GROMACS .gro file of C-alpha atoms in nm:
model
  312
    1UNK     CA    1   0.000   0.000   0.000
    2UNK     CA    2   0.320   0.249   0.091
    3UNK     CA    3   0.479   0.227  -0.287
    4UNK     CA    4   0.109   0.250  -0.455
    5UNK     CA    5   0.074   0.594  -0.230
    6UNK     CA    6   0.407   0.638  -0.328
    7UNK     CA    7   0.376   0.581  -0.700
    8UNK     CA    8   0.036   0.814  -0.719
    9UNK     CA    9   0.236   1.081  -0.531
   10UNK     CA   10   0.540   1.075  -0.758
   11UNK     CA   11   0.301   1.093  -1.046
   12UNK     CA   12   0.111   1.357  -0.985
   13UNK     CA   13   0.495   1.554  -0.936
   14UNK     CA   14   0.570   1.426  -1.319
   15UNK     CA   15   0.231   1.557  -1.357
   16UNK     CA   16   0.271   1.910  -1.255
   17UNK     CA   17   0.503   1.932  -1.463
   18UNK     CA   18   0.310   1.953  -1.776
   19UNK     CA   19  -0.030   2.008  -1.628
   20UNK     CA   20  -0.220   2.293  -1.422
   21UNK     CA   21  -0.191   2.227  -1.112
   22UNK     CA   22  -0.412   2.486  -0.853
   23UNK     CA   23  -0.460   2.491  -0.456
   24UNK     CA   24  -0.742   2.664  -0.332
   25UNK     CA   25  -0.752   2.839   0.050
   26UNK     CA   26  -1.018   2.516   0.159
   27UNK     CA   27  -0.690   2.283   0.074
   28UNK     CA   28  -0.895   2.136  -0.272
   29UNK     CA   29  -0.598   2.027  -0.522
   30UNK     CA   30  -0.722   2.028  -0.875
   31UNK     CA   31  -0.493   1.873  -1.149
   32UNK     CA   32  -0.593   2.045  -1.493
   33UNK     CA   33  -0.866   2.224  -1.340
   34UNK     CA   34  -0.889   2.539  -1.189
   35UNK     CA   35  -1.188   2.490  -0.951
   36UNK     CA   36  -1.136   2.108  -0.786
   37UNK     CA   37  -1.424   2.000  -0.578
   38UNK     CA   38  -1.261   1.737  -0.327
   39UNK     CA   39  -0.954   1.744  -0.158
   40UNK     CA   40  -0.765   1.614  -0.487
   41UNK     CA   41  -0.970   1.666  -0.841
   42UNK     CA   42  -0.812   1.520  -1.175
   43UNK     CA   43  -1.000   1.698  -1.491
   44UNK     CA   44  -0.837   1.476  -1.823
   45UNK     CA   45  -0.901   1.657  -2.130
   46UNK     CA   46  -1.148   1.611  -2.390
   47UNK     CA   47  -1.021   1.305  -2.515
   48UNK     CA   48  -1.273   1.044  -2.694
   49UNK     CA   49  -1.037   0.762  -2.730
   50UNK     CA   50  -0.960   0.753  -2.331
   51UNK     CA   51  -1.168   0.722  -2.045
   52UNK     CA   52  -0.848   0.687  -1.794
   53UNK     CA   53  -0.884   0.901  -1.585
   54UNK     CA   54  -0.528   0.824  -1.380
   55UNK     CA   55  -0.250   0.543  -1.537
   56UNK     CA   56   0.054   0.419  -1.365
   57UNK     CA   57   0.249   0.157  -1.636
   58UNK     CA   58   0.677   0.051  -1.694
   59UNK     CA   59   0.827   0.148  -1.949
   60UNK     CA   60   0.728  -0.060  -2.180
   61UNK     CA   61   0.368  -0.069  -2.127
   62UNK     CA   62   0.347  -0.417  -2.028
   63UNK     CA   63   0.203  -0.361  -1.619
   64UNK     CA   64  -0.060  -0.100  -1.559
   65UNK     CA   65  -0.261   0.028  -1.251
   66UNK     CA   66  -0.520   0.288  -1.395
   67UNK     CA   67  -0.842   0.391  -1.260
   68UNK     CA   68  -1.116   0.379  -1.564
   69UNK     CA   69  -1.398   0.676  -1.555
   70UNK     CA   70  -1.759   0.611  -1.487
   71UNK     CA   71  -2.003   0.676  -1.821
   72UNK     CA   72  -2.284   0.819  -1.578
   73UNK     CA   73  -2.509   0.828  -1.977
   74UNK     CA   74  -2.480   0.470  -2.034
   75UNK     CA   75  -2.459   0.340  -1.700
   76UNK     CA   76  -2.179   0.227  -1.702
   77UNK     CA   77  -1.977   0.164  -1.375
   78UNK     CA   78  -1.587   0.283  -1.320
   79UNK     CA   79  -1.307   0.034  -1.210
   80UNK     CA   80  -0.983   0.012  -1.049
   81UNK     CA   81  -0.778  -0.206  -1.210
   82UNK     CA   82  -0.471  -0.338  -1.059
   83UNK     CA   83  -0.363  -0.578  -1.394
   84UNK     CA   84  -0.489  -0.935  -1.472
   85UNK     CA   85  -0.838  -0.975  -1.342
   86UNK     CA   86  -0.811  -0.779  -1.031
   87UNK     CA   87  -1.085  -0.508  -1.067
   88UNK     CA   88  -1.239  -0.312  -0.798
   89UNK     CA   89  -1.559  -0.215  -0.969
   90UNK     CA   90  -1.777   0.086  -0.874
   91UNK     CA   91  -2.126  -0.129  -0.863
   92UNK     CA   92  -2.080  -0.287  -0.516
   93UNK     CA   93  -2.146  -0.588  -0.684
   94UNK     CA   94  -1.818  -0.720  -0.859
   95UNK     CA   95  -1.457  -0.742  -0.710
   96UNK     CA   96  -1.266  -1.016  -0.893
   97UNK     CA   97  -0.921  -1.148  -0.775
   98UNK     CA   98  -0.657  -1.347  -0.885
   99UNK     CA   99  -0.536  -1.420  -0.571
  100UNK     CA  100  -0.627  -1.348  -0.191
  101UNK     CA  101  -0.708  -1.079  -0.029
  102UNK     CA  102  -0.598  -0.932   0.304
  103UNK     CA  103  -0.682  -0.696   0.580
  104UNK     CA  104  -0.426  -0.686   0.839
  105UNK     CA  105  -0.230  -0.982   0.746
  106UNK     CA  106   0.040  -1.061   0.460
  107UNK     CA  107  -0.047  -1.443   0.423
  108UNK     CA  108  -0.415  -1.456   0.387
  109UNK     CA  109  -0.548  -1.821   0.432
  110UNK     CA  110  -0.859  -1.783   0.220
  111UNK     CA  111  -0.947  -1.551  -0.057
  112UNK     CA  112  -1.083  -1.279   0.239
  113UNK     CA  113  -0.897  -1.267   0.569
  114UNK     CA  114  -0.932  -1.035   0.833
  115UNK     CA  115  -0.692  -1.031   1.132
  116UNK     CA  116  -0.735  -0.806   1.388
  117UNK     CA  117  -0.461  -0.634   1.624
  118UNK     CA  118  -0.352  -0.814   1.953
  119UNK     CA  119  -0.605  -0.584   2.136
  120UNK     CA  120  -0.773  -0.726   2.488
  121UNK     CA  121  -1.016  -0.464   2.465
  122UNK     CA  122  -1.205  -0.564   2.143
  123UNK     CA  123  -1.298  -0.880   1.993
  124UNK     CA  124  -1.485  -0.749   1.639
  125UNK     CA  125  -1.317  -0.874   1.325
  126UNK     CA  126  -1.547  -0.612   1.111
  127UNK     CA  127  -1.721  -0.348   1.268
  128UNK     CA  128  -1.968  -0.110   0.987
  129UNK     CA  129  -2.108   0.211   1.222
  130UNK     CA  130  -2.246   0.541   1.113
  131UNK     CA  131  -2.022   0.855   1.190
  132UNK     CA  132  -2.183   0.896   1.537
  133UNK     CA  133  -2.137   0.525   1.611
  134UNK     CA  134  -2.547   0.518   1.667
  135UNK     CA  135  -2.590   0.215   1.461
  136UNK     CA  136  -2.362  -0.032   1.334
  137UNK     CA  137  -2.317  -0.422   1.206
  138UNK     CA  138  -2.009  -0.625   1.360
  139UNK     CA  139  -1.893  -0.991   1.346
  140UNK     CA  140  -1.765  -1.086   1.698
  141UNK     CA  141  -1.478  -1.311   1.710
  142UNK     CA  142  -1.501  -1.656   1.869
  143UNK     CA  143  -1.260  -1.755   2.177
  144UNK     CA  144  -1.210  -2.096   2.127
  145UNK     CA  145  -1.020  -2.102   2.431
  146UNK     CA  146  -1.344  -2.073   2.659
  147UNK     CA  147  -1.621  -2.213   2.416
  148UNK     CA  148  -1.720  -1.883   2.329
  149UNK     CA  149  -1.974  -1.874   2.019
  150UNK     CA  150  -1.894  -1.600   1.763
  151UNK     CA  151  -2.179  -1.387   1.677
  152UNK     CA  152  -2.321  -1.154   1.355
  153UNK     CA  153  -2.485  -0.840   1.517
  154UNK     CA  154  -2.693  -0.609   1.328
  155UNK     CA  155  -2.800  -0.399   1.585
  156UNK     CA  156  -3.023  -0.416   1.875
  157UNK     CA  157  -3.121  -0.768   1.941
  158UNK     CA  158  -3.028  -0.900   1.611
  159UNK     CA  159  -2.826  -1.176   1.642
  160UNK     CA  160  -2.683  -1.450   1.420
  161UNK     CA  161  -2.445  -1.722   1.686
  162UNK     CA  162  -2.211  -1.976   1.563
  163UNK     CA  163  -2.359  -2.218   1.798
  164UNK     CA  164  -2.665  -2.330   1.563
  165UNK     CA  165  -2.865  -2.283   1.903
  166UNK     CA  166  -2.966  -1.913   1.960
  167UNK     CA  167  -3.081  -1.649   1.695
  168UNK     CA  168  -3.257  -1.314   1.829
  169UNK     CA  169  -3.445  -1.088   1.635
  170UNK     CA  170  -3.638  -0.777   1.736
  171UNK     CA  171  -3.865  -0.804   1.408
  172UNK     CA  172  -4.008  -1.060   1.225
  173UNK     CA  173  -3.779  -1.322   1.006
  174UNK     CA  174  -3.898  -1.393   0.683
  175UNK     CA  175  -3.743  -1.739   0.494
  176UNK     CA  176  -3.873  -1.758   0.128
  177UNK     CA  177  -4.055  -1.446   0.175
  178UNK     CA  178  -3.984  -1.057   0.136
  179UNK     CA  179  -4.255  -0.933   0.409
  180UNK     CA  180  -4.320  -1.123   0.644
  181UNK     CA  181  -4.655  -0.966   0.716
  182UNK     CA  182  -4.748  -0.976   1.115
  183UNK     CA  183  -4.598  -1.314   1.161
  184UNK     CA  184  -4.285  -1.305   1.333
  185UNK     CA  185  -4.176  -1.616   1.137
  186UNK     CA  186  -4.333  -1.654   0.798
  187UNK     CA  187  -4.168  -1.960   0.595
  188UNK     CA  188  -4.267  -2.005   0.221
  189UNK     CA  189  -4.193  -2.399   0.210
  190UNK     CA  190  -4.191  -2.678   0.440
  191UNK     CA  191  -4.013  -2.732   0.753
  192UNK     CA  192  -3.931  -3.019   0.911
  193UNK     CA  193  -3.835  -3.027   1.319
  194UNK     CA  194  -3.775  -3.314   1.605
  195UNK     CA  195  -3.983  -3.168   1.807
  196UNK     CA  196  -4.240  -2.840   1.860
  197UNK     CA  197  -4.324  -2.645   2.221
  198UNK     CA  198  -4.658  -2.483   2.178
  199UNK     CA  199  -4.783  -2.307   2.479
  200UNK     CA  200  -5.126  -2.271   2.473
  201UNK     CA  201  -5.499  -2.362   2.635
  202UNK     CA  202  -5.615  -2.721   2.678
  203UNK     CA  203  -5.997  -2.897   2.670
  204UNK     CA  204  -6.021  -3.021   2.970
  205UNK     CA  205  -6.287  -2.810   3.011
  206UNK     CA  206  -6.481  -3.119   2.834
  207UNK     CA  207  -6.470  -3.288   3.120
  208UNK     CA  208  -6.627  -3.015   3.356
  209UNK     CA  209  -6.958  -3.150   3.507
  210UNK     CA  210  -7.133  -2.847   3.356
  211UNK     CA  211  -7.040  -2.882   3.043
  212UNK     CA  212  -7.282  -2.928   2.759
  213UNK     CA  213  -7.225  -3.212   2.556
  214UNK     CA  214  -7.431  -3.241   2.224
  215UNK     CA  215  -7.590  -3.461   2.182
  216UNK     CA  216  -7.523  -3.711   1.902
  217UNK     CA  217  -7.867  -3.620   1.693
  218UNK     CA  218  -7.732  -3.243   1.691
  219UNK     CA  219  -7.397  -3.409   1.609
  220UNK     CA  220  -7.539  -3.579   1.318
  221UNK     CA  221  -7.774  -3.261   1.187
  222UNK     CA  222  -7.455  -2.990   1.228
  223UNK     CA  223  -7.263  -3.233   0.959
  224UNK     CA  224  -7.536  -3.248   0.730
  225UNK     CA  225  -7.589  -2.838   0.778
  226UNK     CA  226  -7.255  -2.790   0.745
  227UNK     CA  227  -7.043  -3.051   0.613
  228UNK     CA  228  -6.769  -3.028   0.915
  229UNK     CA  229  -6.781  -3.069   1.283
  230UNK     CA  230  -6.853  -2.806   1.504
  231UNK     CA  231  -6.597  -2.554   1.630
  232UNK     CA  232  -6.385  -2.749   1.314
  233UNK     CA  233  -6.312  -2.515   1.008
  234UNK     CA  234  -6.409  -2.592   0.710
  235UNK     CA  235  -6.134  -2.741   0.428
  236UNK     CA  236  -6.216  -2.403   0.234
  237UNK     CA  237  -6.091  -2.186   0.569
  238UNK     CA  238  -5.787  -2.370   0.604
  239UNK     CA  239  -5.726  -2.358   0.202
  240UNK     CA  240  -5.781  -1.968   0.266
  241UNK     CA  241  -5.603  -1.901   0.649
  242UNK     CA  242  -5.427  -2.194   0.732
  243UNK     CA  243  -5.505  -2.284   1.114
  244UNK     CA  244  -5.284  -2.218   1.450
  245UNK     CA  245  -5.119  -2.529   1.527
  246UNK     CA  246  -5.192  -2.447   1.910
  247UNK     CA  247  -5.557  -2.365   1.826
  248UNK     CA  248  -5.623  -2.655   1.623
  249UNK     CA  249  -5.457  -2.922   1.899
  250UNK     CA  250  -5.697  -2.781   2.158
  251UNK     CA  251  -5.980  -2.839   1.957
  252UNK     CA  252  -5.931  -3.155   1.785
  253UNK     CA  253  -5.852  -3.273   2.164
  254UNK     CA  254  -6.195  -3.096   2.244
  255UNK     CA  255  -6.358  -3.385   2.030
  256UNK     CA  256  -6.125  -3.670   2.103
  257UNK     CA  257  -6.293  -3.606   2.499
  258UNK     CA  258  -6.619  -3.557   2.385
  259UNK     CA  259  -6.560  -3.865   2.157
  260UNK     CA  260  -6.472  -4.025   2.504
  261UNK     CA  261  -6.747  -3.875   2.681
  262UNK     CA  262  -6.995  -4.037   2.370
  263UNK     CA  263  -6.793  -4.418   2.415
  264UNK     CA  264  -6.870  -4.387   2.822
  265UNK     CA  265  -7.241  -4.297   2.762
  266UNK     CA  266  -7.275  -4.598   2.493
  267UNK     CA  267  -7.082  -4.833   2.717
  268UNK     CA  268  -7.293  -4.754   2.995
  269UNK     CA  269  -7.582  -4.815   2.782
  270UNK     CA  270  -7.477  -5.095   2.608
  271UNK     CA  271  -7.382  -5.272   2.978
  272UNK     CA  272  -7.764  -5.127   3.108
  273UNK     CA  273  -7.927  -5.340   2.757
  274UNK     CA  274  -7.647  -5.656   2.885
  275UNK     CA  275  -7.810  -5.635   3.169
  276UNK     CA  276  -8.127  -5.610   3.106
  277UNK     CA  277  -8.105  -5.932   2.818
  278UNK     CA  278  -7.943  -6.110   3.072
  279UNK     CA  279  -8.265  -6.084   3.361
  280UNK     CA  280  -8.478  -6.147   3.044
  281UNK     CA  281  -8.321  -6.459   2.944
  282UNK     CA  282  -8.346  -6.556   3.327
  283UNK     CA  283  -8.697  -6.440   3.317
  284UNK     CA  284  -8.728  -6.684   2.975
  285UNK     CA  285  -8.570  -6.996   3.134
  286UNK     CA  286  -8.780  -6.947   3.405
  287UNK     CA  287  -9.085  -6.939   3.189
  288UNK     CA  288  -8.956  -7.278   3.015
  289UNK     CA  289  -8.929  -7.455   3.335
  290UNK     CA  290  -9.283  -7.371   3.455
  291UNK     CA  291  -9.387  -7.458   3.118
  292UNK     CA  292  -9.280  -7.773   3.120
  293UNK     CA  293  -9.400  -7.871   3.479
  294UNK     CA  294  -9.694  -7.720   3.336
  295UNK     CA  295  -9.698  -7.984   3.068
  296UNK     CA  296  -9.620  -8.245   3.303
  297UNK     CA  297  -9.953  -8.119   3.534
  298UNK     CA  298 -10.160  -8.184   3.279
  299UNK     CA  299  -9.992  -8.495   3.125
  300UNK     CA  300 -10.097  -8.606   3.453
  301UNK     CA  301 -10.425  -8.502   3.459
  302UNK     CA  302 -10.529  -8.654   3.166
  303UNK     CA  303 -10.420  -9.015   3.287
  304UNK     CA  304 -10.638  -8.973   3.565
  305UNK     CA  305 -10.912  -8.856   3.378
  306UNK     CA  306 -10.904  -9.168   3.143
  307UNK     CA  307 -10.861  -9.403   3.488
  308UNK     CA  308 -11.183  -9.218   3.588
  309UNK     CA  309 -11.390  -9.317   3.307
  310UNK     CA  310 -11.268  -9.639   3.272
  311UNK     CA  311 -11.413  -9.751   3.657
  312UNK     CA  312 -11.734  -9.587   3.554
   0.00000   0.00000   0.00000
């Protein structure tokens, strides 16, 4: 970085020599122009074949650093380049490299490195703020020493960890989606989890003694009315809202107790009609055997009748 300052400086001394070179009293330099807007202001003449607006090369024209002009008309978007492929372009989208790249280190292991100074007092690889350090995005470094978990912050509660455990957000977190709407998770896909905590009510109320169970009958007539059990919403509702996972648990446990309220009611009946067949079929053997001593009375009756006639 020294011998590019270098280089730039000891141009723009070869410069001066052949170019207008003016200083106002605010401390703007203007090369070829005699009214320089920023602290250093290069005005190249009207030149259609060039759009350079500064070029460093040897001798013989074989290595170059130049810094190419933005075509505001077109579009177009103004570069550094450095020779090869290594372009900074003006875009904020493209930087290509040959190599890598950097920050506070001379042997980069990957194509972006940042290493930090041997400071106690700070642990942020990257810090972004605003000039009165209001609001700002850092990455916080991990100590690997104590387990610590290196986080992304973006401000207020907005954290990314490296732990794959905790994630805080202030807001609402869209995935798939650009507005989330007033969800504070809206997911445009499927998701697939071990396990889900909902906290919310329960039916036990079903089970209160003055609760009001339909009866079957209305059971029966609210399907044919409606096509869907009561307090259930309708396939057309969920096709349209979706339902609350919470919401929907609760009720479809609602009718799995009245369900179990309906079985208890039948077995009780069903044990009242056992019942009651079995005294009748005691009630029916009884009847048999009184018919047949009934039978037998009058079996006997008849042989004494005959015995009577005959001795007359």
């Amino acid at each position: 970085m020294k011998k590019i300052i270098f280089t730039i400086s000891f141009l723009a001394f070869i410069f001066a020599s052949n170019a207008q070179i003016t200083e106002l009293p605010n401390g703007n330099v203007g090369i070829a122009t005699p009214t320089p807007s920023a602290l250093l202001e290069i005005r190249q003449k009207e030149d259609p074949n060039t759009d350079r607006a500064l070029l460093i090369t040897e001798p013989n024209n074989s290595q170059k650093i130049y810094l190419h002009l933005a075509d505001n008309a077109s579009g177009e978007y103004g570069y550094f380049h450095l020779g090869g492929n290594t372009n900074l372009r003006g875009n904020g989208v493209h930087s290509s490299f040959d190599g890598a790249l950097g920050i506070g280190t001379p042997n980069p292991g990957a194509l972006l490195e940042i290493k930090q100074k041997e400071d106690p007092n700070t642990d942020r690889g990257l810090l972004i703020s605003e000039p009165n350090n209001s609001q700002k995005i850092f990455l916080h470094l991990a100590d690997n020493a104590s387990g610590e978990y290196g986080y992304f912050h973006l401000g207020g509660n907005t954290n990314l960890r490296g732990n794959g455990v905790h994630s805080s957000f202030d807001g609402a977190v869209g995935i798939g989606v650009t507005n989330p709407g007033a969800w504070k998770l809206a997911v445009n896909g499927k998701i697939r989890a071990k396990e889900i905590s909902v906290e919310t009510g329960w039916a036990d109320f079903v089970f209160d003694k003055d609760y009001d169970l339909p009866t079957l009958k209305e059971v029966e007539n609210h399907i044919k009315k409606n096509g869907h059990l009561k307090d259930i919403p309708s396939a057309k509702e969920v096709a349209k809202n979706g339902i609350f996972l919470g919401e929907m648990n609760t009720k479809l446990l609602q009718k799995i107790e009245e369900l179990t309220l309906y079985t208890i009611q039948q077995q009780k009946e069903i044990s009242n009609q056992q019942k009651n067949i079995q005294d009748q079929e005691q009630e029916i053997i009884h009847l048999k055997n009184q018919n047949e001593e009934l039978k037998s009375l009058s079996q006997r009756l008849n042989k004494v009748e005959k015995l009577l006639k005959i001795n007359n």
